[in-house]
Each structure stands twice: as C-alpha cells, then as structure tokens.
Amino acid sequence: MTTPEAATAETSDPPVSGSRQARGDWQAFHVFYAASPRPFLLRCVRPLVAELTGEGLLDGWFFINYWLEGPHIRLRLRPSSAAAAPEVAARASGAIEAFLKERPALYEVKGGFLADLYNTLFELEFPGGERKGLVDEDGHMKLRPNNTFSPEPYEPEYGKYGGPAGVELAEWHFQRSSELVSGALGTMNLHLRTVLLGAAAQLMMTMSGCLLRDEAALLHFLDRYHEFWNSAFSTTNYTAQDGYDRAYGTMDALPARFQQIRAAVAASAPERLPSFLGGWAEHCLELREKVVALARGGDLVFRSWDGERDLPVTDPDQALPMLLSPYMHMTNNRLSVTVRDEAFLSYILARALREPKPTAAP
C-alpha cells in the first residue's frame, strides 16, 4: 500500500555506476510461513547471509513481511556477480527448504481474524481489475500452501522510490534496516508488545528527526502519517483512536526523549544516544545526505498517484518527506508493527512534539 507522502524498493554504499554491471541480478524468494518470522530470520536467513557474504558470493540482501496470498517473508538476495548467481540461488533454496522441514509453521490461515484482515487488505489494495489470478471462485484472495516457498521476479517500485537511483539507495537502506531488525530480534524481547512499541517509537523518532530537521515540517509529516494510516482503514476496526490520549498520559518521558534524540541528530552527534539508536541515527544521517545529493543532482523521478506521469523532484525539502514515509513504514513492517500501531505511534509522537516538557541532560 502506498504511503502518505509518496507520489505513487526495496548493502555497503551504493556502488558507482561503473561497478554496477559486475553484480548479479537480485533474486527474490517468497517464503509462506504463517508464524512469527523471528525463527526464520535468526535460524535461516542470518546464517545464510553470513556464509554467502563471507565467501564473497553476496553483495546485498533485505527482507520484508507481506500478506498477499497469505502471510510470507520476501527475501531478496543480490549475488556479487553473475557467475555467483546459481550458487546463491541453490544455497538459498537449500537453506529455506531445510528450515521449513525442521521448523514448520503450525498455524493455517483459513478463517478468523487474520483471514479477515488479509481479505480486507486485498480489497483495499486491489479494488478494481487487477485481481486476475489472485482470487478463488468465491472472490476471496487465494492462499498459497503454508510452509512452502518459491523464487519470484524481483519488481522494484521505481515510482515510489524515485527511479533507478532512488531504488538503489532504498536497497542500500533496506539492508541496514533488515540488519537492525534481525539483530534486535536476537537481543531484545520484541515479542512483548510494550518492548516492540517502545523500540518502534524510538526508531521512528530517530529516523524522522534525522531526515526532517525543521520542527514544523516534522510535525506536518507525523500528522500526515497518522492521518494516512488512520483513514486508510477507517471502514474497518483495524485502527481506533479510542484510548490514545489515555495511553499518552502514561508516557511522561516521551517528549523529553524525543527532544534528546532531535538535539543529538541536529548536532550530528549520534554517539550521544544509546548504541541501539546511535548506530541507526548515524545511518539515517548518511541516508539524508544521499537523498539530498540525489535530489539536487536531478536523479529522483517519482510517479504520480494515477500512474500517468513522471514527477522529477529536485527540492530536498520535498524529496525527504516523500521518501521518509515508505522508509519508515518498511522498518515498521520488518518489526511486524501493525497498521493500527503505526497510526497510534505517529499520533503520540506528534503530540510529544507539540507538548514538549523540560528535558534532562542526555
């Protein structure tokens, strides 16, 4: 689903154009696994990526969580060369197949809340004639068999991320986001809702504070982000503002935390932050510089909402919020943060920005 500021994809620094031809094409694997992605990421993906990278076979990777045809993880791998591609494909297929045999997901999405949720997402994402091959005889979204996987075409979203240069930057960023989340899954209790929301809120504070320095622009972005996720599902019960203010009332430390993070990134001093946030802030500050450079160089070309025209964007103040939306959403996606949670978190962050409290020294 398109995010609010987007006009309409997902490694080491993006290589210079001369080295781009040497790398292999991206490979995509859709792994249908109706369970927490944590064991798959920790016991299959991370060892696989480490081995392939250590052997010089891999030049990039990332993952996203997705729902079309059933809950699944989309794993993307980029071989270091065309010659390495067959080995990467074979090793990835073998590792995924072995994991699914050893640790199959036991839940089946046949009915109940998740089936209703995925069908609602399907109705919202495919309201017209784009459903060919995706629905059953009853008009419901088809479901792939659980504990299966398949190689699929890699289809980067050029219109959303600003054309080829924007997609390459997104791929670089998505690897860092994937590394952050998969690492946190191994060291933090993200299965606890309070821990998950606390981590997501602080990562959102850090990324938004890095990319949007101006307070008015940041507040406008957070309001738009909340409005999008709240209104996109306004006909469902998947978002609800009931209890937002009551929950915010228990978060006395939130405004001060937001101020501390913004002060650290404004001073380009991510080392002031705890290591979990400091590394993320350092990356996001670099990401901001790269977006600004692409915009000023005329290298970002988005696609209009209706898909009818190209939209070159050369003003960094326009490009940064357009890209921040999908960047931030995809990190939340990797964390398995729900759309309801995104609406809630953007609301409380905007309120914390509006109602600052005296901050203690970091």
Coordinates of C-alpha atoms in Angstrom, one line a residue:
M1 CA 0.0 0.0 0.0
T2 CA 1.3 3.4 -0.9
T3 CA 2.4 5.6 2.0
P4 CA 1.2 9.1 2.6
E5 CA 3.9 11.3 1.1
A6 CA 4.8 9.0 -1.8
A7 CA 3.9 10.2 -5.3
T8 CA 2.5 7.0 -6.4
A9 CA 12.0 -0.9 -3.5
E10 CA 13.2 -2.2 -1.7
T11 CA 24.1 -3.2 1.2
S12 CA 27.6 -1.2 1.7
D13 CA 27.5 2.1 -0.1
P14 CA 25.6 2.2 -3.3
P15 CA 28.3 1.3 -5.9
V16 CA 29.4 3.8 -8.5
S17 CA 27.8 3.2 -11.9
G18 CA 30.9 1.5 -13.3
S19 CA 30.8 -1.4 -10.8
R20 CA 27.0 -1.9 -11.1
Q21 CA 27.4 -4.1 -14.1
A22 CA 29.6 -6.5 -12.3
R23 CA 27.0 -7.5 -9.7
G24 CA 24.4 -10.2 -10.3
D25 CA 20.7 -9.5 -10.6
W26 CA 18.6 -9.5 -7.5
Q27 CA 16.9 -12.8 -6.5
A28 CA 13.6 -12.9 -4.7
F29 CA 12.2 -15.8 -2.6
H30 CA 8.7 -15.7 -1.2
V31 CA 8.5 -17.9 1.9
F32 CA 5.0 -18.7 3.1
Y33 CA 5.3 -19.1 6.8
A34 CA 2.2 -18.4 8.9
A35 CA 4.1 -17.8 12.2
S36 CA 6.4 -15.3 13.7
P37 CA 9.3 -14.5 11.2
R38 CA 11.8 -14.5 14.1
P39 CA 12.9 -18.1 13.9
F40 CA 13.2 -17.9 10.1
L41 CA 15.3 -14.8 10.2
L42 CA 17.5 -16.0 13.1
R43 CA 18.0 -19.6 12.2
C44 CA 17.9 -19.5 8.4
V45 CA 18.4 -16.0 6.9
R46 CA 21.2 -14.6 9.1
P47 CA 23.4 -17.7 8.9
L48 CA 22.8 -18.0 5.1
V49 CA 23.6 -14.3 4.6
A50 CA 26.7 -14.5 6.8
E51 CA 28.0 -17.6 4.9
L52 CA 27.4 -16.2 1.4
T53 CA 28.9 -12.8 2.3
G54 CA 31.9 -14.4 3.9
E55 CA 32.6 -16.4 0.8
G56 CA 32.3 -13.3 -1.4
L57 CA 29.1 -14.5 -3.1
L58 CA 26.7 -11.9 -1.9
D59 CA 26.6 -8.1 -2.4
G60 CA 23.3 -7.2 -0.7
W61 CA 20.2 -8.5 1.0
F62 CA 17.0 -7.4 2.7
F63 CA 13.6 -8.8 3.7
I64 CA 10.0 -7.6 4.1
N65 CA 6.9 -9.1 5.6
Y66 CA 3.9 -9.4 3.3
W67 CA 0.4 -10.7 3.2
L68 CA -0.7 -11.2 -0.4
E69 CA -1.7 -14.9 -1.0
G70 CA -1.1 -15.5 2.7
P71 CA 1.5 -14.3 5.3
H72 CA 5.0 -14.6 4.0
I73 CA 8.5 -13.2 4.1
R74 CA 10.0 -11.8 0.9
L75 CA 13.8 -12.4 1.0
R76 CA 15.9 -10.5 -1.5
L77 CA 19.5 -11.5 -2.3
R78 CA 21.9 -9.9 -4.7
P79 CA 24.8 -12.1 -5.9
S80 CA 28.2 -10.4 -6.0
S81 CA 28.5 -11.4 -9.7
A82 CA 26.5 -13.1 -12.5
A83 CA 28.8 -16.1 -12.0
A84 CA 27.8 -16.3 -8.3
A85 CA 24.1 -16.3 -9.1
P86 CA 23.5 -20.1 -9.5
E87 CA 25.3 -20.8 -6.3
V88 CA 23.4 -18.2 -4.3
A89 CA 20.1 -19.5 -5.7
A90 CA 21.0 -23.1 -4.8
R91 CA 22.3 -22.3 -1.3
A92 CA 19.3 -20.1 -0.5
S93 CA 16.8 -22.7 -1.8
G94 CA 18.5 -25.5 0.2
A95 CA 18.6 -23.4 3.4
I96 CA 14.9 -22.4 3.2
E97 CA 13.8 -25.9 2.4
A98 CA 15.8 -27.3 5.3
F99 CA 14.4 -24.7 7.7
L100 CA 10.7 -25.3 6.7
K101 CA 11.2 -29.1 7.3
E102 CA 12.9 -28.5 10.7
R103 CA 10.6 -25.7 12.0
P104 CA 7.3 -25.7 10.1
A105 CA 4.7 -23.1 11.0
L106 CA 1.7 -24.8 12.5
Y107 CA -1.0 -22.1 12.0
E108 CA -3.2 -22.2 8.9
V109 CA -4.8 -19.0 7.7
K110 CA -8.3 -20.5 6.9
G111 CA -10.6 -18.2 8.8
G112 CA -10.8 -15.9 11.7
F113 CA -9.2 -12.5 12.3
L114 CA -6.1 -13.0 10.1
A115 CA -8.1 -14.3 7.2
D116 CA -10.4 -11.3 7.5
L117 CA -7.5 -8.9 7.8
Y118 CA -5.8 -10.2 4.7
N119 CA -9.0 -10.1 2.7
T120 CA -9.6 -6.5 3.9
L121 CA -6.0 -5.6 2.8
F122 CA -6.7 -7.3 -0.5
E123 CA -9.9 -5.3 -1.1
L124 CA -8.1 -2.0 -0.3
E125 CA -5.0 -2.8 -2.4
F126 CA -6.9 -4.3 -5.4
P127 CA -10.2 -2.5 -5.7
G128 CA -10.6 -2.9 -9.4
G129 CA -9.5 -5.1 -12.3
E130 CA -6.0 -6.1 -11.0
R131 CA -7.1 -9.3 -9.4
K132 CA -6.7 -11.8 -12.2
G133 CA -5.2 -15.0 -10.9
L134 CA -5.3 -13.8 -7.2
V135 CA -8.9 -14.7 -6.3
D136 CA -10.7 -18.0 -5.8
E137 CA -14.2 -19.0 -7.1
D138 CA -15.8 -17.1 -4.2
G139 CA -13.9 -13.9 -4.9
H140 CA -11.6 -14.2 -1.9
M141 CA -7.9 -13.9 -2.1
K142 CA -6.2 -17.2 -2.9
L143 CA -3.8 -18.6 -0.3
R144 CA -0.6 -20.3 -1.1
P145 CA 0.2 -23.5 0.9
N146 CA 1.8 -22.9 4.3
N147 CA 5.5 -23.9 4.7
T148 CA 6.3 -23.5 1.0
F149 CA 8.5 -21.1 -0.9
S150 CA 9.1 -20.1 -4.5
P151 CA 11.6 -18.0 -6.5
E152 CA 9.8 -14.9 -7.8
P153 CA 10.6 -12.0 -10.1
Y154 CA 12.1 -9.0 -8.3
E155 CA 10.0 -6.0 -9.0
P156 CA 11.4 -2.8 -7.6
E157 CA 9.0 0.1 -7.1
Y158 CA 10.7 2.8 -9.2
G159 CA 7.7 5.1 -9.0
K160 CA 7.6 5.1 -5.2
Y161 CA 11.4 5.4 -4.5
G162 CA 12.4 7.9 -7.2
G163 CA 13.6 5.9 -10.2
P164 CA 16.7 3.7 -10.6
A165 CA 18.9 5.9 -8.5
G166 CA 16.3 6.1 -5.8
V167 CA 15.7 2.3 -5.8
E168 CA 19.4 1.7 -5.5
L169 CA 19.5 4.0 -2.5
A170 CA 16.5 2.2 -1.0
E171 CA 18.1 -1.2 -1.4
W172 CA 21.2 0.1 0.5
H173 CA 19.0 1.5 3.2
F174 CA 16.8 -1.6 3.4
Q175 CA 19.8 -3.9 4.1
R176 CA 20.7 -1.7 7.1
S177 CA 17.1 -1.7 8.3
S178 CA 16.9 -5.5 7.8
E179 CA 20.2 -5.9 9.8
L180 CA 18.9 -3.7 12.5
V181 CA 15.7 -5.6 13.0
S182 CA 17.1 -9.1 12.6
G183 CA 19.8 -8.2 15.2
A184 CA 17.2 -6.8 17.6
L185 CA 15.1 -9.9 17.3
G186 CA 18.1 -11.8 18.7
T187 CA 18.8 -9.5 21.6
M188 CA 15.5 -7.8 22.6
N189 CA 12.2 -9.1 23.8
L190 CA 10.3 -7.8 20.8
H191 CA 7.7 -10.5 21.3
L192 CA 6.5 -8.3 24.2
R193 CA 4.1 -5.6 22.9
T194 CA 5.4 -2.9 25.2
V195 CA 9.0 -3.6 24.2
L196 CA 8.1 -3.7 20.5
L197 CA 6.2 -0.4 20.6
G198 CA 8.9 1.3 22.6
A199 CA 11.6 0.2 20.2
A200 CA 9.5 1.2 17.2
A201 CA 8.7 4.6 18.7
Q202 CA 12.3 5.4 19.3
L203 CA 13.4 4.3 15.8
M204 CA 10.6 6.4 14.3
M205 CA 11.8 9.4 16.4
T206 CA 15.4 8.9 15.3
M207 CA 14.7 8.4 11.6
S208 CA 12.2 11.3 11.3
G209 CA 14.4 13.6 13.3
C210 CA 17.4 12.8 11.1
L211 CA 15.6 13.4 7.8
L212 CA 13.4 16.3 8.8
R213 CA 15.3 18.9 10.9
D214 CA 12.6 21.6 10.8
E215 CA 10.1 21.2 13.6
A216 CA 7.1 22.4 11.6
A217 CA 8.0 20.1 8.7
L218 CA 8.4 17.2 11.1
L219 CA 5.1 17.8 12.8
H220 CA 3.3 18.1 9.5
F221 CA 4.8 14.8 8.4
L222 CA 3.7 13.0 11.6
D223 CA 0.2 14.4 11.3
R224 CA 0.0 13.2 7.7
Y225 CA 1.4 9.8 8.5
H226 CA -1.2 9.4 11.3
E227 CA -4.0 10.6 9.1
F228 CA -3.0 8.2 6.3
W229 CA -2.9 5.0 8.4
N230 CA -5.9 6.0 10.4
S231 CA -8.1 6.9 7.3
A232 CA -6.8 4.1 5.0
F233 CA -8.6 1.7 7.3
S234 CA -11.4 3.9 8.5
T235 CA -14.0 1.4 7.2
T236 CA -12.5 -1.3 9.4
N237 CA -11.8 -1.9 13.0
Y238 CA -8.1 -2.3 12.5
T239 CA -7.3 1.3 13.6
A240 CA -9.0 3.0 16.5
Q241 CA -8.2 6.3 18.3
D242 CA -10.0 5.2 21.5
G243 CA -7.5 5.2 24.3
Y244 CA -4.8 7.2 22.5
D245 CA -5.0 10.1 24.9
R246 CA -5.2 7.8 27.9
A247 CA -2.2 5.9 26.8
Y248 CA -0.2 9.1 26.1
G249 CA -0.9 10.2 29.6
T250 CA 1.3 7.3 30.9
M251 CA 4.3 8.3 28.8
D252 CA 5.8 11.1 30.8
A253 CA 9.3 10.5 29.5
L254 CA 8.3 10.5 25.8
P255 CA 8.6 14.3 25.0
A256 CA 11.9 14.6 26.7
R257 CA 13.2 11.5 24.9
F258 CA 12.1 13.0 21.5
Q259 CA 13.9 16.3 22.4
Q260 CA 17.1 14.4 23.3
I261 CA 17.1 12.5 20.1
R262 CA 16.4 15.6 17.9
A263 CA 19.2 17.5 19.7
A264 CA 21.7 14.7 19.2
V265 CA 21.0 14.4 15.5
A266 CA 20.8 18.1 14.9
A267 CA 24.3 18.3 16.3
S268 CA 25.4 15.3 14.1
A269 CA 26.3 13.6 17.4
P270 CA 24.7 10.1 17.3
E271 CA 27.3 9.0 19.8
R272 CA 25.2 10.8 22.5
L273 CA 22.5 8.2 22.0
P274 CA 22.3 4.6 23.3
S275 CA 24.1 2.2 20.9
F276 CA 20.9 0.8 19.5
L277 CA 19.7 4.3 18.5
G278 CA 23.2 5.7 17.9
G279 CA 24.0 3.3 15.0
W280 CA 20.6 3.9 13.5
A281 CA 21.0 7.7 13.8
E282 CA 24.4 7.5 12.1
H283 CA 22.9 5.6 9.2
C284 CA 19.9 7.8 8.9
L285 CA 22.1 11.0 8.8
E286 CA 24.0 9.4 6.0
L287 CA 20.8 8.4 4.3
R288 CA 19.6 12.1 4.5
E289 CA 22.8 13.3 2.8
K290 CA 22.4 10.8 0.0
V291 CA 18.7 11.8 -0.6
V292 CA 19.7 15.4 -0.7
A293 CA 22.5 14.7 -3.2
L294 CA 20.2 12.7 -5.5
A295 CA 17.5 15.4 -5.4
R296 CA 19.9 18.2 -6.1
G297 CA 21.5 16.2 -8.9
G298 CA 18.2 15.7 -10.6
D299 CA 18.3 11.9 -10.1
L300 CA 15.0 11.4 -8.3
V301 CA 11.9 10.8 -10.6
F302 CA 8.7 9.7 -8.9
R303 CA 5.5 8.5 -10.5
S304 CA 2.2 10.3 -10.0
W305 CA -0.6 8.8 -7.9
D306 CA -2.6 7.9 -11.1
G307 CA 0.5 6.4 -12.8
E308 CA 0.1 8.8 -15.7
R309 CA 3.2 11.0 -15.4
D310 CA 6.7 11.3 -14.1
L311 CA 7.4 13.7 -11.3
P312 CA 11.1 14.9 -11.1
V313 CA 11.9 16.2 -7.6
T314 CA 14.9 18.4 -7.2
D315 CA 14.0 20.1 -3.9
P316 CA 15.4 18.1 -0.9
D317 CA 12.6 19.6 1.3
Q318 CA 10.1 17.9 -1.0
A319 CA 12.0 14.6 -1.6
L320 CA 12.9 13.9 2.1
P321 CA 9.2 13.5 3.4
M322 CA 8.3 11.7 0.2
L323 CA 10.9 9.0 0.9
L324 CA 10.7 9.1 4.7
S325 CA 7.1 7.7 4.5
P326 CA 8.0 4.4 2.8
Y327 CA 11.4 4.2 4.5
M328 CA 9.8 4.4 8.0
H329 CA 6.9 2.2 7.1
M330 CA 9.2 -0.6 5.8
T331 CA 11.2 -0.6 9.0
N332 CA 8.0 -0.9 11.0
N333 CA 7.0 -3.7 8.6
R334 CA 10.2 -5.6 9.4
L335 CA 9.4 -5.2 13.1
S336 CA 5.9 -6.6 12.5
V337 CA 4.3 -3.4 13.7
T338 CA 0.7 -3.3 12.6
V339 CA -1.1 -0.5 10.8
R340 CA -3.1 0.2 14.0
D341 CA 0.2 0.6 15.8
E342 CA 1.6 2.9 13.1
A343 CA -1.5 5.2 13.5
F344 CA -1.1 5.2 17.2
L345 CA 2.7 5.8 17.3
S346 CA 2.6 8.7 14.8
Y347 CA -0.2 10.3 16.9
I348 CA 1.7 10.1 20.2
L349 CA 5.0 11.3 18.5
A350 CA 3.2 14.3 17.0
R351 CA 1.7 15.1 20.4
A352 CA 5.0 14.8 22.1
L353 CA 6.4 17.3 19.6
R354 CA 3.5 19.7 20.3
E355 CA 3.7 19.4 24.0
P356 CA 7.4 19.4 24.9
K357 CA 8.5 19.1 28.5
P358 CA 11.7 20.2 30.1
T359 CA 14.4 17.7 29.1
A360 CA 17.1 16.3 31.3
A361 CA 20.7 16.3 30.1
P362 CA 21.3 13.2 27.8

